């Protein structure tokens, strides 16, 4: 079977020519329009391609996990992307945009305090991925962090950002069942809880004295 390495693609950024980049809209987020050409797998170059892209940048997300109580901390908040869907209030892990020079792990720790009121101890990376690279620039670093779930309660968020975030604490088993039942609709949350289901015993042995 062929082995794959994300660092060993046939093509590199040098095989793309950006013809132009135009800012179409700048508000809370930004929309840009690219015109570009790229090398083709069967040789030669493509014709100029025009694509609009939603510019979101880099973000960090963290699943707060209490290895002693075997519980996770989930937050609930309204999301504009789901306003006209079944339910605009979404269950998620904590997350935030990286708009400073802070390392992603530090952003995730800060967001855990701002959104859930929990202090994070040890942090481990889970994965890093593009949620929707066909039209959005966002790349998301996902972590799991050790917390005391008994400290997670109440409503949090920054008033000046219009945040109204409610904390939910549930057992790992209950959270994973909600993944299986399709209750969680956020990609990073699903990924993190699936990862935890596969690795919780290792975390417990490492994080519990």
C-alpha positions as a printed Julia matrix, in Angstrom:
209×3 Matrix{Float64}:
   0.0    0.0     0.0
   1.29   3.46   -0.89
   2.41   5.5     2.1
   1.34   9.14    2.37
   3.09  12.07    4.02
   1.55  15.54    4.09
   5.04  16.96    3.54
   5.57  14.91    0.36
   2.83  16.01   -2.0
   3.81  15.95   -5.65
   3.19  19.69   -5.87
   4.29  22.54   -3.6
   3.28  26.21   -3.22
   5.76  26.95   -6.03
   3.37  25.13   -8.38
   0.69  27.8    -7.91
   0.68  31.25   -9.5
  -1.52  33.85   -7.81
  -2.53  36.22  -10.58
  -4.46  38.63   -8.39
  -6.03  38.99   -4.93
  -8.88  41.43   -4.3
 -10.63  42.27   -1.02
 -14.38  42.14   -1.65
 -15.61  42.82    1.88
 -14.07  43.67    5.25
 -16.18  43.47    8.41
 -16.07  41.14   11.41
 -14.51  38.74    8.88
 -13.11  39.33    5.4
 -13.97  38.04    1.94
 -11.31  38.01   -0.79
 -11.3   36.99   -4.42
  -8.35  35.04   -5.84
  -7.43  34.54   -9.46
  -4.82  31.8    -9.75
  -3.32  29.09  -11.94
  -1.79  25.78  -10.88
   0.07  22.83  -12.33
  -2.05  19.86  -13.43
  -1.5   16.24  -12.43
  -1.3   15.18  -16.1
   1.05  18.03  -17.04
   0.81  21.67  -18.01
  -1.02  24.47  -16.24
  -4.68  25.19  -15.55
  -6.57  28.11  -17.01
  -6.99  31.09  -14.64
  -9.42  30.13  -11.85
 -11.49  32.63   -9.89
 -12.58  31.76   -6.35
 -14.05  33.81   -3.51
 -12.64  32.91   -0.1
 -13.86  33.55    3.43
 -10.83  34.73    5.42
 -10.9   33.47    9.03
  -7.23  32.82    9.72
  -5.95  30.5    12.46
  -7.91  29.26   15.48
  -7.47  26.98   18.48
  -9.99  24.68   20.15
  -9.72  22.66   23.36
 -11.71  19.83   24.91
 -11.59  20.27   28.72
 -11.39  16.79   30.23
 -11.43  15.78   33.89
  -9.61  12.41   34.05
 -10.53  11.84   37.69
 -14.29  12.21   37.22
 -14.16  11.05   33.58
 -16.16  14.12   32.56
 -15.93  16.7    29.79
 -16.85  20.38   29.74
 -19.01  21.49   26.82
 -20.23  25.02   26.06
 -23.5   26.09   24.46
 -23.94  29.29   22.47
 -25.81  30.76   19.53
 -24.04  30.53   16.15
 -24.8   32.7    13.13
 -24.03  29.87   10.7
 -26.95  27.89   12.13
 -29.46  30.75   12.48
 -31.78  29.43    9.79
 -31.16  25.75   10.42
 -32.73  23.35   12.93
 -31.26  24.99   16.04
 -28.91  28.0    16.16
 -27.73  27.08   19.68
 -24.8   24.74   19.3
 -22.91  22.46   21.71
 -19.15  22.88   21.25
 -15.76  22.63   22.88
 -14.09  25.93   23.75
 -12.39  27.73   20.87
 -11.1   31.09   19.72
  -9.36  32.89   16.88
  -5.59  33.37   17.21
  -5.2   37.11   16.59
  -2.05  37.71   18.66
   1.44  36.23   18.86
   0.29  33.75   21.52
   1.01  30.06   20.87
  -2.17  28.09   20.03
  -1.98  26.21   23.35
  -2.04  29.51   25.28
  -5.0   30.77   23.27
  -6.85  27.53   24.04
  -6.1   27.91   27.77
  -7.33  31.51   27.76
 -10.5   30.61   25.89
 -11.22  27.83   28.4
 -11.18  30.39   31.19
 -13.2   32.99   29.24
 -15.84  30.59   27.94
 -16.09  27.97   30.68
 -14.36  29.4    33.74
 -11.95  26.48   33.99
  -8.21  26.55   34.53
  -6.36  24.11   32.27
  -3.39  22.05   33.43
  -1.64  19.7    31.02
  -2.44  20.12   27.32
  -1.95  17.63   24.48
  -2.46  18.22   20.75
  -5.13  16.16   18.99
  -4.92  17.35   15.39
  -4.8   20.36   13.09
  -7.1   20.65   10.09
  -8.96  22.9     7.62
 -12.72  22.78    8.39
 -13.7   23.85    4.86
 -10.68  24.51    2.64
 -12.84  24.72   -0.5
 -13.8   28.26    0.39
 -12.43  29.21    3.83
  -8.87  29.88    4.98
  -9.4   28.85    8.61
  -7.04  26.27   10.07
  -7.93  24.85   13.46
  -5.56  23.4    16.06
  -7.42  21.04   18.39
  -6.2   20.14   21.89
  -7.34  18.25   24.96
  -6.68  19.81   28.36
  -6.78  18.52   31.92
  -9.31  20.33   34.14
 -11.28  19.98   37.35
 -14.85  19.73   36.04
 -16.32  20.7    39.4
 -15.17  24.28   38.74
 -17.12  24.5    35.45
 -20.49  26.17   35.89
 -22.58  29.19   35.0
 -22.72  31.54   32.02
 -19.59  33.11   30.57
 -18.29  35.1    27.61
 -17.11  38.61   26.81
 -19.89  41.21   26.76
 -18.12  43.4    24.2
 -18.04  40.45   21.8
 -21.73  39.69   22.35
 -20.97  36.29   23.89
 -23.56  34.45   25.99
 -22.05  31.03   26.72
 -23.53  28.41   29.05
 -21.4   25.62   30.5
 -22.48  21.98   30.43
 -20.62  19.21   32.27
 -21.3   15.62   31.23
 -19.68  12.23   31.49
 -17.39  11.13   28.69
 -19.8    8.27   27.92
 -22.78  10.62   27.68
 -20.88  13.02   25.44
 -19.81  10.25   23.1
 -23.38   8.98   22.93
 -24.44  12.47   21.8
 -21.83  12.2    19.03
 -23.34   8.88   17.96
 -26.86  10.35   18.15
 -25.91  13.31   15.94
 -26.6   15.94   18.62
 -23.16  17.54   18.26
 -22.91  19.33   14.91
 -19.54  21.06   15.32
 -16.62  19.36   13.56
 -13.91  20.08   16.12
 -16.16  18.85   18.92
 -16.94  15.59   17.13
 -13.26  15.02   16.32
 -12.13  15.75   19.89
 -14.73  13.5    21.5
 -14.01  10.64   19.1
 -10.3   11.02   19.87
 -11.03  11.03   23.6
 -13.06   7.85   23.3
 -10.02   6.14   21.81
  -7.44   7.62   24.19
  -9.1    8.35   27.56
  -7.44   5.42   29.36
  -4.0    6.67   28.37
  -4.89  10.18   29.54
  -6.15   8.85   32.87
  -2.96   6.92   33.48
  -0.87   9.97   32.57
  -2.85  12.72   34.31
  -4.18  11.02   37.44
  -1.71  10.81   40.32
